[in-house]
Amino acid sequence: MLTTPWRDVTWTEEQRTSLMEKLSSYRPCSEGVTQARVLLLGPVGSGKSSFISSVQSVFNGRVTNQAMVGSSSTSFTKKLQSFNIRGEKEKGPTGLVLCDSMGLAAGETTGLALHDILSIIKGHAPEGHKFSPDQPVRSETAGYVKKPSLKDKIHCVVFVVDAVKIQSYPKGLSTTFQQLREHISDLGVHQVALLTHVDQVCSETAKDITKVYHSSVIQDTMTKAGSLLGMSTSYIVPVKNYSSELDVDVNTDILLLSAVDHILQYADLYFQDNTPQYTELGKLDY
């Protein structure tokens, strides 16, 4: 364990309240768009659906499973599902929609194909569309959105990787990530990443989640995740999803809310890039 944390976080009840208020009141800085649509992409079992359920649990004040979470080696989520994250009781939906879909694989025979991912990001894939490797999204697809507007598109892509499996992912997966990042960057969509299950790679962090940024093991795992994804670690945030717990915990909440705050900063960059009054500011260079 390192004596000085490699990132600074305030672990207090006040910080959780402050983050919850900030995220509850978040609205995209773009006219005609009421919610930021964020697509989660990652291998089967990386924790995409669990992250969605965990974020909703923070606002519910108790652990709930909003997204169906599987534990098998094949993708439990087969269709495109959008989850409106609801704020605290009586506050209605936040300005955030988390989109879940099929898991990625090193090849395109079992996982979500590149073509379909780009169709989701461009806003063509209809809600509830069931993905199948032999039936890519086409203009003939039922519900196909021919002329998507800004609100139909994906505004930020979040790659989700499992800290426990970072060493054992197949070699081809890194190539898949790099290709994806190239194509997604061409669409002008910013990308960040979540490193899940960090409590399972560091026993001190498992005992006390506030030790996450004191852990040299997690810091090293972040570097490996950066190599796998082909992105700087400054875009990657560690999270611990709720799994067997029944009650939420202040510090786990702070880590999850900080991850959402990180994601929304990059969604806002997309809106700035694609909203007339902001275009002269130029685009962020990856």
PDB file of C-alpha atoms in Angstrom:
ATOM      1  CA  MET A   1       0.000   0.000   0.000  1.00  0.00           C
ATOM      2  CA  LEU A   2       1.240   3.490  -0.869  1.00  0.00           C
ATOM      3  CA  THR A   3       1.329   6.187   1.811  1.00  0.00           C
ATOM      4  CA  THR A   4       0.181   8.895  -0.625  1.00  0.00           C
ATOM      5  CA  PRO A   5      -2.869   8.164  -2.824  1.00  0.00           C
ATOM      6  CA  TRP A   6      -2.356   8.408  -6.599  1.00  0.00           C
ATOM      7  CA  ARG A   7      -5.712  10.172  -6.944  1.00  0.00           C
ATOM      8  CA  ASP A   8      -7.486  12.362  -4.415  1.00  0.00           C
ATOM      9  CA  VAL A   9     -11.017  11.557  -3.309  1.00  0.00           C
ATOM     10  CA  THR A  10     -13.020  13.016  -0.425  1.00  0.00           C
ATOM     11  CA  TRP A  11     -14.653  10.119   1.411  1.00  0.00           C
ATOM     12  CA  THR A  12     -17.439  11.822   3.373  1.00  0.00           C
ATOM     13  CA  GLU A  13     -21.227  11.724   3.594  1.00  0.00           C
ATOM     14  CA  GLU A  14     -21.196  15.367   2.395  1.00  0.00           C
ATOM     15  CA  GLN A  15     -19.265  14.365  -0.728  1.00  0.00           C
ATOM     16  CA  ARG A  16     -21.800  11.659  -1.549  1.00  0.00           C
ATOM     17  CA  THR A  17     -24.658  14.164  -1.104  1.00  0.00           C
ATOM     18  CA  SER A  18     -22.852  16.728  -3.254  1.00  0.00           C
ATOM     19  CA  LEU A  19     -22.239  14.214  -6.076  1.00  0.00           C
ATOM     20  CA  MET A  20     -25.840  12.940  -5.911  1.00  0.00           C
ATOM     21  CA  GLU A  21     -27.210  16.471  -6.180  1.00  0.00           C
ATOM     22  CA  LYS A  22     -24.856  17.292  -9.049  1.00  0.00           C
ATOM     23  CA  LEU A  23     -25.815  14.165 -11.002  1.00  0.00           C
ATOM     24  CA  SER A  24     -29.532  14.424 -10.187  1.00  0.00           C
ATOM     25  CA  SER A  25     -29.634  17.923 -11.661  1.00  0.00           C
ATOM     26  CA  TYR A  26     -27.394  17.134 -14.658  1.00  0.00           C
ATOM     27  CA  ARG A  27     -28.797  18.113 -18.066  1.00  0.00           C
ATOM     28  CA  PRO A  28     -26.922  17.986 -21.400  1.00  0.00           C
ATOM     29  CA  CYS A  29     -25.621  21.342 -22.634  1.00  0.00           C
ATOM     30  CA  SER A  30     -27.395  20.915 -25.960  1.00  0.00           C
ATOM     31  CA  GLU A  31     -30.786  22.224 -27.077  1.00  0.00           C
ATOM     32  CA  GLY A  32     -33.367  19.542 -27.780  1.00  0.00           C
ATOM     33  CA  VAL A  33     -31.433  16.831 -25.929  1.00  0.00           C
ATOM     34  CA  THR A  34     -32.712  16.041 -22.436  1.00  0.00           C
ATOM     35  CA  GLN A  35     -30.525  13.027 -21.635  1.00  0.00           C
ATOM     36  CA  ALA A  36     -26.969  11.896 -22.284  1.00  0.00           C
ATOM     37  CA  ARG A  37     -26.997   8.419 -23.818  1.00  0.00           C
ATOM     38  CA  VAL A  38     -23.989   6.393 -22.695  1.00  0.00           C
ATOM     39  CA  LEU A  39     -23.132   2.987 -24.209  1.00  0.00           C
ATOM     40  CA  LEU A  40     -21.327   0.403 -22.082  1.00  0.00           C
ATOM     41  CA  LEU A  41     -19.099  -2.000 -24.032  1.00  0.00           C
ATOM     42  CA  GLY A  42     -17.025  -4.845 -22.641  1.00  0.00           C
ATOM     43  CA  PRO A  43     -16.413  -8.582 -22.596  1.00  0.00           C
ATOM     44  CA  VAL A  44     -19.014 -10.983 -21.202  1.00  0.00           C
ATOM     45  CA  GLY A  45     -19.043 -10.838 -17.389  1.00  0.00           C
ATOM     46  CA  SER A  46     -17.053  -7.593 -17.143  1.00  0.00           C
ATOM     47  CA  GLY A  47     -19.737  -5.955 -14.999  1.00  0.00           C
ATOM     48  CA  LYS A  48     -21.674  -3.744 -17.452  1.00  0.00           C
ATOM     49  CA  SER A  49     -25.158  -4.721 -16.232  1.00  0.00           C
ATOM     50  CA  SER A  50     -23.959  -4.743 -12.605  1.00  0.00           C
ATOM     51  CA  PHE A  51     -22.656  -1.183 -12.981  1.00  0.00           C
ATOM     52  CA  ILE A  52     -26.057   0.002 -14.261  1.00  0.00           C
ATOM     53  CA  SER A  53     -27.832  -1.697 -11.345  1.00  0.00           C
ATOM     54  CA  SER A  54     -25.256  -0.349  -8.870  1.00  0.00           C
ATOM     55  CA  VAL A  55     -25.647   3.259 -10.054  1.00  0.00           C
ATOM     56  CA  GLN A  56     -29.441   2.977  -9.773  1.00  0.00           C
ATOM     57  CA  SER A  57     -29.000   1.410  -6.317  1.00  0.00           C
ATOM     58  CA  VAL A  58     -27.074   4.495  -5.141  1.00  0.00           C
ATOM     59  CA  PHE A  59     -30.061   6.720  -5.990  1.00  0.00           C
ATOM     60  CA  ASN A  60     -32.578   4.216  -4.600  1.00  0.00           C
ATOM     61  CA  GLY A  61     -30.692   4.054  -1.302  1.00  0.00           C
ATOM     62  CA  ARG A  62     -30.799   0.244  -1.385  1.00  0.00           C
ATOM     63  CA  VAL A  63     -29.344  -2.462  -3.621  1.00  0.00           C
ATOM     64  CA  THR A  64     -31.625  -3.283  -6.550  1.00  0.00           C
ATOM     65  CA  ASN A  65     -31.051  -5.158  -9.801  1.00  0.00           C
ATOM     66  CA  GLN A  66     -32.441  -2.950 -12.533  1.00  0.00           C
ATOM     67  CA  ALA A  67     -30.459  -4.542 -15.367  1.00  0.00           C
ATOM     68  CA  MET A  68     -30.667  -8.334 -15.540  1.00  0.00           C
ATOM     69  CA  VAL A  69     -27.302  -9.634 -14.388  1.00  0.00           C
ATOM     70  CA  GLY A  70     -25.996 -13.000 -15.567  1.00  0.00           C
ATOM     71  CA  SER A  71     -23.165 -15.171 -14.307  1.00  0.00           C
ATOM     72  CA  SER A  72     -22.625 -17.533 -17.247  1.00  0.00           C
ATOM     73  CA  SER A  73     -19.776 -17.409 -19.767  1.00  0.00           C
ATOM     74  CA  THR A  74     -22.087 -16.411 -22.621  1.00  0.00           C
ATOM     75  CA  SER A  75     -23.624 -12.958 -22.877  1.00  0.00           C
ATOM     76  CA  PHE A  76     -26.747 -12.669 -20.732  1.00  0.00           C
ATOM     77  CA  THR A  77     -27.746  -9.404 -22.406  1.00  0.00           C
ATOM     78  CA  LYS A  78     -28.615 -10.066 -26.060  1.00  0.00           C
ATOM     79  CA  LYS A  79     -30.581  -6.945 -26.915  1.00  0.00           C
ATOM     80  CA  LEU A  80     -30.125  -3.200 -26.775  1.00  0.00           C
ATOM     81  CA  GLN A  81     -31.591  -1.917 -23.513  1.00  0.00           C
ATOM     82  CA  SER A  82     -31.624   1.682 -22.330  1.00  0.00           C
ATOM     83  CA  PHE A  83     -31.915   2.381 -18.610  1.00  0.00           C
ATOM     84  CA  ASN A  84     -33.114   5.806 -17.460  1.00  0.00           C
ATOM     85  CA  ILE A  85     -31.258   6.416 -14.231  1.00  0.00           C
ATOM     86  CA  ARG A  86     -33.804   7.815 -11.804  1.00  0.00           C
ATOM     87  CA  GLY A  87     -32.812  10.374  -9.178  1.00  0.00           C
ATOM     88  CA  GLU A  88     -33.705  10.244  -5.516  1.00  0.00           C
ATOM     89  CA  LYS A  89     -37.335   9.643  -4.549  1.00  0.00           C
ATOM     90  CA  GLU A  90     -39.773  12.112  -6.100  1.00  0.00           C
ATOM     91  CA  LYS A  91     -37.032  13.766  -8.180  1.00  0.00           C
ATOM     92  CA  GLY A  92     -37.794  11.870 -11.391  1.00  0.00           C
ATOM     93  CA  PRO A  93     -35.275  10.756 -14.009  1.00  0.00           C
ATOM     94  CA  THR A  94     -31.772  12.227 -14.169  1.00  0.00           C
ATOM     95  CA  GLY A  95     -30.266  13.407 -17.455  1.00  0.00           C
ATOM     96  CA  LEU A  96     -28.451  10.078 -17.838  1.00  0.00           C
ATOM     97  CA  VAL A  97     -29.371   6.977 -19.837  1.00  0.00           C
ATOM     98  CA  LEU A  98     -27.069   3.944 -19.605  1.00  0.00           C
ATOM     99  CA  CYS A  99     -27.300   1.588 -22.588  1.00  0.00           C
ATOM    100  CA  ASP A 100     -26.482  -2.085 -22.228  1.00  0.00           C
ATOM    101  CA  SER A 101     -26.020  -4.620 -25.002  1.00  0.00           C
ATOM    102  CA  MET A 102     -24.342  -7.898 -25.860  1.00  0.00           C
ATOM    103  CA  GLY A 103     -20.811  -8.632 -24.601  1.00  0.00           C
ATOM    104  CA  LEU A 104     -17.738  -8.274 -26.798  1.00  0.00           C
ATOM    105  CA  ALA A 105     -15.662 -11.255 -27.892  1.00  0.00           C
ATOM    106  CA  ALA A 106     -12.203 -11.499 -29.468  1.00  0.00           C
ATOM    107  CA  GLY A 107     -13.821 -12.663 -32.714  1.00  0.00           C
ATOM    108  CA  GLU A 108     -17.126 -11.549 -34.191  1.00  0.00           C
ATOM    109  CA  THR A 109     -18.841 -14.952 -34.203  1.00  0.00           C
ATOM    110  CA  THR A 110     -20.080 -14.871 -30.608  1.00  0.00           C
ATOM    111  CA  GLY A 111     -19.934 -11.241 -29.521  1.00  0.00           C
ATOM    112  CA  LEU A 112     -21.365  -7.955 -30.680  1.00  0.00           C
ATOM    113  CA  ALA A 113     -20.091  -7.123 -34.188  1.00  0.00           C
ATOM    114  CA  LEU A 114     -18.316  -3.868 -35.031  1.00  0.00           C
ATOM    115  CA  HIS A 115     -20.995  -2.962 -37.591  1.00  0.00           C
ATOM    116  CA  ASP A 116     -23.753  -3.294 -34.979  1.00  0.00           C
ATOM    117  CA  ILE A 117     -21.825  -1.274 -32.393  1.00  0.00           C
ATOM    118  CA  LEU A 118     -21.421   1.573 -34.876  1.00  0.00           C
ATOM    119  CA  SER A 119     -25.149   1.318 -35.731  1.00  0.00           C
ATOM    120  CA  ILE A 120     -25.977   1.787 -32.030  1.00  0.00           C
ATOM    121  CA  ILE A 121     -23.622   4.780 -31.717  1.00  0.00           C
ATOM    122  CA  LYS A 122     -25.000   6.452 -34.852  1.00  0.00           C
ATOM    123  CA  GLY A 123     -28.539   6.015 -33.469  1.00  0.00           C
ATOM    124  CA  HIS A 124     -29.812   3.572 -36.112  1.00  0.00           C
ATOM    125  CA  ALA A 125     -30.364   0.506 -33.868  1.00  0.00           C
ATOM    126  CA  PRO A 126     -33.877   0.433 -32.372  1.00  0.00           C
ATOM    127  CA  GLU A 127     -34.477  -0.010 -28.655  1.00  0.00           C
ATOM    128  CA  GLY A 128     -34.917  -3.687 -27.781  1.00  0.00           C
ATOM    129  CA  HIS A 129     -33.201  -4.882 -30.959  1.00  0.00           C
ATOM    130  CA  LYS A 130     -31.944  -8.443 -30.478  1.00  0.00           C
ATOM    131  CA  PHE A 131     -28.424  -8.842 -31.816  1.00  0.00           C
ATOM    132  CA  SER A 132     -27.387 -11.847 -33.858  1.00  0.00           C
ATOM    133  CA  PRO A 133     -24.030 -12.325 -35.673  1.00  0.00           C
ATOM    134  CA  ASP A 134     -25.802 -13.534 -38.836  1.00  0.00           C
ATOM    135  CA  GLN A 135     -28.354 -10.686 -38.843  1.00  0.00           C
ATOM    136  CA  PRO A 136     -26.575  -7.304 -38.698  1.00  0.00           C
ATOM    137  CA  VAL A 137     -28.548  -4.095 -38.231  1.00  0.00           C
ATOM    138  CA  ARG A 138     -29.690  -2.946 -41.691  1.00  0.00           C
ATOM    139  CA  SER A 139     -32.146  -0.419 -43.092  1.00  0.00           C
ATOM    140  CA  GLU A 140     -34.613  -3.343 -43.427  1.00  0.00           C
ATOM    141  CA  THR A 141     -34.326  -4.148 -39.699  1.00  0.00           C
ATOM    142  CA  ALA A 142     -37.642  -3.683 -37.868  1.00  0.00           C
ATOM    143  CA  GLY A 143     -37.671  -0.298 -36.127  1.00  0.00           C
ATOM    144  CA  TYR A 144     -34.477   0.890 -37.889  1.00  0.00           C
ATOM    145  CA  VAL A 145     -33.998   4.617 -37.281  1.00  0.00           C
ATOM    146  CA  LYS A 146     -33.281   6.032 -40.745  1.00  0.00           C
ATOM    147  CA  LYS A 147     -32.528   9.631 -39.815  1.00  0.00           C
ATOM    148  CA  PRO A 148     -31.388   9.705 -36.177  1.00  0.00           C
ATOM    149  CA  SER A 149     -31.268  13.096 -34.474  1.00  0.00           C
ATOM    150  CA  LEU A 150     -28.675  14.107 -31.863  1.00  0.00           C
ATOM    151  CA  LYS A 151     -30.868  12.755 -29.042  1.00  0.00           C
ATOM    152  CA  ASP A 152     -30.972   9.251 -30.636  1.00  0.00           C
ATOM    153  CA  LYS A 153     -27.199   8.904 -30.862  1.00  0.00           C
ATOM    154  CA  ILE A 154     -24.690   7.700 -28.276  1.00  0.00           C
ATOM    155  CA  HIS A 155     -22.896  10.620 -26.644  1.00  0.00           C
ATOM    156  CA  CYS A 156     -20.122   8.753 -24.806  1.00  0.00           C
ATOM    157  CA  VAL A 157     -18.789   5.179 -24.928  1.00  0.00           C
ATOM    158  CA  VAL A 158     -17.618   3.451 -21.765  1.00  0.00           C
ATOM    159  CA  PHE A 159     -15.421   0.371 -22.034  1.00  0.00           C
ATOM    160  CA  VAL A 160     -15.816  -1.986 -19.073  1.00  0.00           C
ATOM    161  CA  VAL A 161     -13.036  -4.403 -18.133  1.00  0.00           C
ATOM    162  CA  ASP A 162     -12.666  -6.779 -15.194  1.00  0.00           C
ATOM    163  CA  ALA A 163      -9.590  -6.226 -12.982  1.00  0.00           C
ATOM    164  CA  VAL A 164      -9.512  -9.952 -12.136  1.00  0.00           C
ATOM    165  CA  LYS A 165      -9.377 -11.057 -15.778  1.00  0.00           C
ATOM    166  CA  ILE A 166      -7.078  -8.358 -17.137  1.00  0.00           C
ATOM    167  CA  GLN A 167      -4.176 -10.840 -17.478  1.00  0.00           C
ATOM    168  CA  SER A 168      -6.236 -13.662 -18.922  1.00  0.00           C
ATOM    169  CA  TYR A 169      -8.247 -11.921 -21.662  1.00  0.00           C
ATOM    170  CA  PRO A 170      -7.529 -13.479 -25.083  1.00  0.00           C
ATOM    171  CA  LYS A 171      -4.885 -11.654 -27.134  1.00  0.00           C
ATOM    172  CA  GLY A 172      -7.400 -10.867 -29.880  1.00  0.00           C
ATOM    173  CA  LEU A 173      -9.472  -8.758 -27.479  1.00  0.00           C
ATOM    174  CA  SER A 174      -6.858  -5.993 -27.426  1.00  0.00           C
ATOM    175  CA  THR A 175      -7.057  -5.802 -31.238  1.00  0.00           C
ATOM    176  CA  THR A 176     -10.874  -5.662 -30.997  1.00  0.00           C
ATOM    177  CA  PHE A 177     -10.649  -2.748 -28.542  1.00  0.00           C
ATOM    178  CA  GLN A 178      -8.109  -0.848 -30.673  1.00  0.00           C
ATOM    179  CA  GLN A 179     -10.247  -1.252 -33.831  1.00  0.00           C
ATOM    180  CA  LEU A 180     -13.345  -0.159 -31.958  1.00  0.00           C
ATOM    181  CA  ARG A 181     -11.607   2.887 -30.520  1.00  0.00           C
ATOM    182  CA  GLU A 182     -10.420   3.936 -33.957  1.00  0.00           C
ATOM    183  CA  HIS A 183     -13.897   3.702 -35.510  1.00  0.00           C
ATOM    184  CA  ILE A 184     -15.628   5.332 -32.523  1.00  0.00           C
ATOM    185  CA  SER A 185     -13.093   8.191 -32.505  1.00  0.00           C
ATOM    186  CA  ASP A 186     -13.825   8.723 -36.219  1.00  0.00           C
ATOM    187  CA  LEU A 187     -17.447   9.371 -35.214  1.00  0.00           C
ATOM    188  CA  GLY A 188     -16.250  12.063 -32.784  1.00  0.00           C
ATOM    189  CA  VAL A 189     -17.477  10.166 -29.710  1.00  0.00           C
ATOM    190  CA  HIS A 190     -15.284  10.327 -26.600  1.00  0.00           C
ATOM    191  CA  GLN A 191     -14.407   7.150 -24.716  1.00  0.00           C
ATOM    192  CA  VAL A 192     -13.588   6.381 -21.100  1.00  0.00           C
ATOM    193  CA  ALA A 193     -13.268   3.104 -19.201  1.00  0.00           C
ATOM    194  CA  LEU A 194     -14.311   1.416 -15.971  1.00  0.00           C
ATOM    195  CA  LEU A 195     -12.089  -1.093 -14.200  1.00  0.00           C
ATOM    196  CA  THR A 196     -14.523  -3.288 -12.244  1.00  0.00           C
ATOM    197  CA  HIS A 197     -14.077  -5.774  -9.375  1.00  0.00           C
ATOM    198  CA  VAL A 198     -11.074  -3.857  -7.990  1.00  0.00           C
ATOM    199  CA  ASP A 199     -11.916  -5.162  -4.512  1.00  0.00           C
ATOM    200  CA  GLN A 200     -11.193  -8.697  -5.779  1.00  0.00           C
ATOM    201  CA  VAL A 201      -7.578  -7.970  -6.762  1.00  0.00           C
ATOM    202  CA  CYS A 202      -6.531  -6.168  -3.568  1.00  0.00           C
ATOM    203  CA  SER A 203      -7.401  -7.564  -0.123  1.00  0.00           C
ATOM    204  CA  GLU A 204      -6.862  -4.200   1.628  1.00  0.00           C
ATOM    205  CA  THR A 205      -9.311  -2.524  -0.750  1.00  0.00           C
ATOM    206  CA  ALA A 206     -11.780  -5.395  -0.208  1.00  0.00           C
ATOM    207  CA  LYS A 207     -11.707  -4.556   3.529  1.00  0.00           C
ATOM    208  CA  ASP A 208     -11.815  -0.786   2.992  1.00  0.00           C
ATOM    209  CA  ILE A 209     -12.762   0.668  -0.419  1.00  0.00           C
ATOM    210  CA  THR A 210     -11.220   4.049   0.536  1.00  0.00           C
ATOM    211  CA  LYS A 211      -7.819   2.355   0.116  1.00  0.00           C
ATOM    212  CA  VAL A 212      -8.433   1.965  -3.647  1.00  0.00           C
ATOM    213  CA  TYR A 213      -6.065   4.814  -4.585  1.00  0.00           C
ATOM    214  CA  HIS A 214      -3.435   3.695  -2.068  1.00  0.00           C
ATOM    215  CA  SER A 215      -3.154   0.284  -3.748  1.00  0.00           C
ATOM    216  CA  SER A 216      -0.118  -0.312  -5.942  1.00  0.00           C
ATOM    217  CA  VAL A 217      -1.807  -3.527  -7.188  1.00  0.00           C
ATOM    218  CA  ILE A 218      -4.795  -1.570  -8.494  1.00  0.00           C
ATOM    219  CA  GLN A 219      -2.509   1.111  -9.939  1.00  0.00           C
ATOM    220  CA  ASP A 220      -0.591  -1.619 -11.792  1.00  0.00           C
ATOM    221  CA  THR A 221      -3.864  -3.215 -12.979  1.00  0.00           C
ATOM    222  CA  MET A 222      -5.003   0.200 -14.291  1.00  0.00           C
ATOM    223  CA  THR A 223      -1.797   0.407 -16.364  1.00  0.00           C
ATOM    224  CA  LYS A 224      -2.505  -3.069 -17.790  1.00  0.00           C
ATOM    225  CA  ALA A 225      -6.086  -2.010 -18.588  1.00  0.00           C
ATOM    226  CA  GLY A 226      -4.688   1.036 -20.387  1.00  0.00           C
ATOM    227  CA  SER A 227      -2.456  -1.208 -22.525  1.00  0.00           C
ATOM    228  CA  LEU A 228      -5.368  -3.549 -23.301  1.00  0.00           C
ATOM    229  CA  LEU A 229      -7.626  -0.669 -24.356  1.00  0.00           C
ATOM    230  CA  GLY A 230      -4.965   1.510 -25.947  1.00  0.00           C
ATOM    231  CA  MET A 231      -5.892   4.494 -23.770  1.00  0.00           C
ATOM    232  CA  SER A 232      -4.229   6.639 -21.130  1.00  0.00           C
ATOM    233  CA  THR A 233      -5.044   5.703 -17.514  1.00  0.00           C
ATOM    234  CA  SER A 234      -6.418   9.233 -17.012  1.00  0.00           C
ATOM    235  CA  TYR A 235      -9.556   8.045 -18.862  1.00  0.00           C
ATOM    236  CA  ILE A 236      -9.943   4.951 -16.639  1.00  0.00           C
ATOM    237  CA  VAL A 237     -11.686   4.868 -13.262  1.00  0.00           C
ATOM    238  CA  PRO A 238     -11.873   1.957 -10.800  1.00  0.00           C
ATOM    239  CA  VAL A 239     -15.259   0.871  -9.446  1.00  0.00           C
ATOM    240  CA  LYS A 240     -16.737  -1.693  -7.122  1.00  0.00           C
ATOM    241  CA  ASN A 241     -20.221  -2.820  -8.155  1.00  0.00           C
ATOM    242  CA  TYR A 242     -22.801  -3.961  -5.645  1.00  0.00           C
ATOM    243  CA  SER A 243     -23.267  -7.732  -5.898  1.00  0.00           C
ATOM    244  CA  SER A 244     -24.175  -9.681  -2.759  1.00  0.00           C
ATOM    245  CA  GLU A 245     -24.821  -6.683  -0.505  1.00  0.00           C
ATOM    246  CA  LEU A 246     -28.330  -5.682   0.509  1.00  0.00           C
ATOM    247  CA  ASP A 247     -27.483  -2.175   1.685  1.00  0.00           C
ATOM    248  CA  VAL A 248     -25.565   0.620  -0.005  1.00  0.00           C
ATOM    249  CA  ASP A 249     -22.383   1.977   1.521  1.00  0.00           C
ATOM    250  CA  VAL A 250     -21.233   5.623   1.518  1.00  0.00           C
ATOM    251  CA  ASN A 251     -17.734   4.968   0.159  1.00  0.00           C
ATOM    252  CA  THR A 252     -18.821   2.511  -2.558  1.00  0.00           C
ATOM    253  CA  ASP A 253     -21.444   5.093  -3.543  1.00  0.00           C
ATOM    254  CA  ILE A 254     -18.778   7.810  -3.819  1.00  0.00           C
ATOM    255  CA  LEU A 255     -16.641   5.619  -6.101  1.00  0.00           C
ATOM    256  CA  LEU A 256     -19.662   4.825  -8.326  1.00  0.00           C
ATOM    257  CA  LEU A 257     -20.896   8.442  -8.425  1.00  0.00           C
ATOM    258  CA  SER A 258     -17.368   9.678  -9.200  1.00  0.00           C
ATOM    259  CA  ALA A 259     -17.304   7.261 -12.161  1.00  0.00           C
ATOM    260  CA  VAL A 260     -20.635   8.661 -13.441  1.00  0.00           C
ATOM    261  CA  ASP A 261     -19.343  12.219 -13.016  1.00  0.00           C
ATOM    262  CA  HIS A 262     -16.221  11.249 -15.038  1.00  0.00           C
ATOM    263  CA  ILE A 263     -18.425   9.781 -17.814  1.00  0.00           C
ATOM    264  CA  LEU A 264     -20.686  12.842 -18.006  1.00  0.00           C
ATOM    265  CA  GLN A 265     -17.709  15.192 -18.394  1.00  0.00           C
ATOM    266  CA  TYR A 266     -16.871  13.394 -21.647  1.00  0.00           C
ATOM    267  CA  ALA A 267     -20.516  13.272 -22.770  1.00  0.00           C
ATOM    268  CA  ASP A 268     -20.566  17.054 -22.334  1.00  0.00           C
ATOM    269  CA  LEU A 269     -17.480  17.360 -24.554  1.00  0.00           C
ATOM    270  CA  TYR A 270     -19.460  15.552 -27.268  1.00  0.00           C
ATOM    271  CA  PHE A 271     -22.346  18.024 -26.904  1.00  0.00           C
ATOM    272  CA  GLN A 272     -19.905  20.932 -27.083  1.00  0.00           C
ATOM    273  CA  ASP A 273     -18.413  19.435 -30.263  1.00  0.00           C
ATOM    274  CA  ASN A 274     -21.856  18.958 -31.824  1.00  0.00           C
ATOM    275  CA  THR A 275     -23.716  22.081 -30.731  1.00  0.00           C
ATOM    276  CA  PRO A 276     -23.376  25.122 -33.043  1.00  0.00           C
ATOM    277  CA  GLN A 277     -22.310  27.687 -30.424  1.00  0.00           C
ATOM    278  CA  TYR A 278     -19.499  25.409 -29.230  1.00  0.00           C
ATOM    279  CA  THR A 279     -18.040  24.179 -32.520  1.00  0.00           C
ATOM    280  CA  GLU A 280     -15.410  26.890 -32.735  1.00  0.00           C
ATOM    281  CA  LEU A 281     -13.783  25.512 -29.563  1.00  0.00           C
ATOM    282  CA  GLY A 282     -12.409  22.564 -31.568  1.00  0.00           C
ATOM    283  CA  LYS A 283     -12.421  18.863 -30.718  1.00  0.00           C
ATOM    284  CA  LEU A 284     -10.500  17.000 -28.067  1.00  0.00           C
ATOM    285  CA  ASP A 285      -7.582  15.175 -29.619  1.00  0.00           C
ATOM    286  CA  TYR A 286      -7.075  11.571 -28.551  1.00  0.00           C
TER     287      TYR A 286
END
